[in-house]
Short mmCIF file of C-alpha atoms in Angstrom, two decimals:
data_model
loop_
_atom_site.label_atom_id
_atom_site.label_comp_id
_atom_site.label_asym_id
_atom_site.label_seq_id
_atom_site.Cartn_x
_atom_site.Cartn_y
_atom_site.Cartn_z
CA LEU A 1 -2.30 113.57 -89.59
CA ALA A 2 -1.05 116.99 -89.22
CA LYS A 3 -1.92 118.05 -92.77
CA SER A 4 -5.49 116.36 -92.31
CA LEU A 5 -6.05 118.23 -89.43
CA LYS A 6 -4.95 121.57 -90.99
CA ARG A 7 -7.39 120.78 -93.74
CA ALA A 8 -10.14 120.27 -91.48
CA GLU A 9 -9.19 123.20 -89.39
CA ALA A 10 -9.02 124.96 -92.60
CA GLN A 11 -12.87 124.03 -93.39
CA VAL A 12 -13.61 125.01 -90.02
CA GLU A 13 -12.43 128.36 -90.45
CA GLN A 14 -13.94 128.68 -93.90
CA HIS A 15 -17.30 127.92 -92.67
CA LEU A 16 -16.88 130.44 -89.68
CA TRP A 17 -15.78 133.21 -92.33
CA GLU A 18 -18.69 132.40 -94.63
CA ASP A 19 -21.13 132.28 -91.57
CA ALA A 20 -19.97 135.35 -89.65
CA ASP A 21 -22.56 137.78 -90.99
CA GLU A 22 -25.14 135.22 -89.83
CA GLY A 23 -24.10 135.43 -86.16
CA ALA A 24 -25.01 131.84 -84.95
CA VAL A 25 -22.99 129.21 -86.22
CA ASP A 26 -24.18 125.40 -86.05
CA THR A 27 -22.10 123.70 -83.90
CA GLN A 28 -21.51 120.53 -86.20
CA VAL A 29 -19.12 122.99 -88.38
CA PHE A 30 -16.48 122.48 -85.43
CA TYR A 31 -16.69 118.63 -85.51
CA ALA A 32 -18.07 117.56 -89.04
CA PRO A 33 -14.64 118.23 -90.88
CA PHE A 34 -12.86 116.25 -88.12
CA HIS A 35 -14.66 113.55 -88.13
CA ALA A 36 -14.48 112.82 -91.55
CA VAL A 37 -10.51 112.51 -91.50
CA ALA A 38 -10.51 110.51 -87.97
CA ALA A 39 -11.16 107.06 -89.60
CA GLY A 40 -8.19 107.28 -91.82
CA HIS A 41 -5.83 107.98 -88.65
CA LYS A 42 -7.19 105.95 -86.30
CA PRO A 43 -5.50 102.70 -86.68
CA TYR A 44 -1.77 104.41 -86.85
CA MET A 45 -2.97 105.69 -83.55
CA GLY A 46 -3.58 102.27 -82.51
CA LEU A 47 -0.42 101.06 -83.62
CA LEU A 48 1.72 103.61 -82.09
CA LEU A 49 -0.19 102.65 -78.73
CA GLN A 50 0.54 98.83 -79.16
CA ARG A 51 4.42 99.62 -79.66
CA MET A 52 4.50 102.38 -76.85
CA ARG A 53 5.46 99.14 -74.65
CA THR A 54 8.44 98.43 -77.04
CA HIS A 55 10.44 102.10 -77.08
CA ARG A 56 9.19 104.84 -75.11
CA LEU A 57 9.57 106.54 -78.55
CA TYR A 58 6.72 105.31 -79.66
CA GLY A 59 4.71 106.70 -76.51
CA ALA A 60 6.47 109.91 -76.69
CA THR A 61 5.28 110.22 -80.37
CA LEU A 62 1.43 109.36 -79.34
CA GLU A 63 1.34 111.86 -76.75
CA GLU A 64 2.88 114.58 -78.88
CA LEU A 65 0.34 113.88 -81.34
CA GLU A 66 -2.53 113.95 -78.80
CA HIS A 67 -1.23 117.14 -77.20
CA SER A 68 -1.23 118.57 -80.66
CA PHE A 69 -4.54 117.67 -81.57
CA CYS A 70 -5.97 118.93 -78.28
CA ALA A 71 -4.26 122.22 -78.65
CA LEU A 72 -5.86 122.54 -82.13
CA ARG A 73 -9.18 121.99 -80.61
CA LEU A 74 -8.74 124.56 -78.07
CA ARG A 75 -7.87 127.08 -80.53
CA LEU A 76 -11.02 126.49 -82.31
CA VAL A 77 -13.39 125.54 -80.00
CA GLY A 78 -12.11 127.58 -76.85
CA GLU A 79 -12.58 130.93 -78.50
CA ALA A 80 -15.94 130.14 -79.90
CA ALA A 81 -17.05 128.77 -76.41
CA GLY A 82 -16.35 131.87 -74.56
CA GLU A 83 -18.21 133.64 -77.00
CA HIS A 84 -21.04 131.94 -76.82
CA LEU A 85 -21.13 131.96 -73.13
CA CYS A 86 -20.55 135.81 -73.07
CA ALA A 87 -23.46 136.61 -75.36
CA LEU A 88 -25.64 133.79 -72.97
CA ARG A 89 -24.44 136.27 -70.20
CA GLY A 90 -25.91 138.89 -72.34
CA THR A 91 -29.14 137.35 -72.93
CA HIS A 92 -29.39 137.12 -68.81
CA PRO A 93 -28.11 140.50 -67.29
CA GLU A 94 -30.15 140.57 -64.40
CA ALA A 95 -28.97 139.15 -61.17
CA GLY A 96 -32.24 136.97 -60.81
CA GLN A 97 -31.51 135.39 -63.94
CA LEU A 98 -28.03 133.58 -62.70
CA PRO A 99 -29.20 130.27 -62.12
CA VAL A 100 -30.73 130.08 -65.47
CA LEU A 101 -27.67 131.22 -66.84
CA LEU A 102 -25.48 129.03 -64.96
CA ARG A 103 -27.62 126.06 -66.06
CA GLU A 104 -27.71 126.84 -69.46
CA GLY A 105 -23.96 127.53 -69.79
CA GLY A 106 -23.17 124.11 -67.76
CA SER A 107 -25.09 122.45 -70.28
CA TYR A 108 -23.20 123.74 -72.69
CA LEU A 109 -20.32 123.11 -71.29
CA LEU A 110 -20.82 119.48 -70.70
CA GLU A 111 -22.24 119.21 -74.46
CA ALA A 112 -18.76 120.57 -75.42
CA ALA A 113 -17.21 117.99 -73.24
CA ARG A 114 -18.93 115.40 -74.56
CA ARG A 115 -18.62 116.07 -78.27
CA GLU A 116 -14.85 116.64 -77.47
CA ARG A 117 -14.36 113.22 -75.79
CA GLN A 118 -16.20 111.72 -79.12
CA LEU A 119 -14.16 113.13 -81.60
CA PHE A 120 -10.87 112.57 -79.36
CA ALA A 121 -12.27 108.81 -79.20
CA ALA A 122 -12.53 109.18 -83.17
CA PHE A 123 -8.78 109.82 -83.29
CA PHE A 124 -7.11 108.02 -80.68
CA GLU A 125 -7.61 104.80 -78.72
CA ALA A 126 -8.56 104.76 -75.19
CA ARG A 127 -5.71 104.93 -72.36
CA ARG A 128 -5.47 106.26 -68.65
CA PRO A 129 -4.36 108.79 -68.01
CA GLU A 130 -5.70 110.68 -71.14
CA GLU A 131 -3.95 113.66 -70.11
CA ALA A 132 -4.37 115.92 -73.45
CA LEU A 133 -7.93 115.30 -73.47
CA GLU A 134 -8.21 116.19 -69.55
CA ASN A 135 -6.22 118.95 -70.41
CA LEU A 136 -8.60 120.15 -73.06
CA LEU A 137 -11.48 119.73 -70.96
CA ARG A 138 -10.04 121.60 -68.22
CA GLN A 139 -9.38 124.72 -70.36
CA LEU A 140 -12.99 124.37 -71.24
CA GLY A 141 -13.97 124.51 -67.76
CA ARG A 142 -11.71 127.29 -67.49
CA VAL A 143 -13.48 129.14 -70.29
CA PHE A 144 -16.84 128.89 -68.53
CA TYR A 145 -15.47 130.06 -65.57
CA GLU A 146 -13.73 133.11 -67.08
CA ALA A 147 -17.00 133.76 -69.12
CA LEU A 148 -19.43 133.56 -66.40
CA GLN A 149 -17.65 134.72 -63.04
CA PRO A 150 -18.40 138.48 -63.65
CA ALA A 151 -21.92 137.58 -63.29
CA VAL A 152 -21.81 135.50 -60.11
CA ALA A 153 -19.48 138.48 -58.91
CA ALA A 154 -21.74 141.08 -59.86
CA CYS A 155 -25.04 139.18 -58.04
CA ARG A 156 -26.16 140.68 -54.96
CA LEU A 157 -29.19 139.01 -54.63
CA PRO A 158 -28.55 136.03 -51.74
CA ASP A 159 -31.75 133.98 -53.12
CA ALA A 160 -30.05 134.01 -56.77
CA LEU A 161 -26.83 132.92 -55.32
CA ARG A 162 -28.30 129.91 -53.47
CA GLU A 163 -30.36 128.87 -56.33
CA ALA A 164 -27.30 129.22 -58.53
CA ALA A 165 -25.47 126.97 -56.09
CA GLU A 166 -28.29 124.88 -56.24
CA VAL A 167 -28.26 124.57 -60.10
CA LEU A 168 -24.45 123.81 -60.02
CA HIS A 169 -24.79 120.74 -57.37
CA GLY A 170 -28.10 119.43 -58.32
CA ASP A 171 -28.03 119.77 -62.44
CA PHE A 172 -24.26 119.15 -62.82
CA LEU A 173 -22.22 118.26 -60.01
CA GLU A 174 -24.46 115.43 -58.10
CA PRO A 175 -25.40 113.62 -61.44
CA ASN A 176 -21.47 113.45 -62.96
CA GLU A 177 -20.20 112.80 -59.48
CA GLN A 178 -18.98 109.58 -60.52
CA ALA A 179 -17.13 111.21 -63.60
CA ALA A 180 -15.89 113.17 -61.39
CA ALA A 181 -14.62 110.97 -59.17
CA ARG A 182 -12.92 108.62 -61.70
CA GLY A 183 -11.42 111.37 -63.52
CA GLY A 184 -13.91 111.26 -66.39
CA ALA A 185 -14.09 113.94 -69.02
CA SER A 186 -17.37 114.95 -67.40
CA GLY A 187 -15.72 115.65 -63.87
CA VAL A 188 -12.74 117.25 -65.42
CA ALA A 189 -14.74 119.63 -67.29
CA LEU A 190 -16.73 120.67 -64.35
CA ALA A 191 -13.89 120.95 -62.00
#
């Protein structure tokens, strides 16, 4: 698994290196190489999950693999997400555009959370809790917060702040309330 993940990571980094001059990078670049190798490893992850009831070493190994996978994903996607959100902040520099910025940034975060959840599921069998995935999504939420917090802090327009709060509540928290209540990945990212 580690070798396959390293090869997929190298492919992503190669694409990023080649596309660095163009500026925008196709989001699929971060996912396609990993999906390509996932099918070959999921049966082994399922076997570890089945056997973890017989000996705790299987469970510890599975958890270590999940955490390692998520740490790798955070290195790849976290930095790119932060850069994208900071660039997005630059396209909406005026305080009155704060609601639009939060709507676009929040949509980006939810899409990243959805893609990461799908990729995780391509490698690992579902189980509760999915601590490694939840931590990854929490960290992506932190990237969102750190990238957009300066725009919120700099906003001195009460109407823009009120509208931004309405956007966060109406567009993201309310529709994902059930996922947040049951600890779903969307809820973790939003929290």
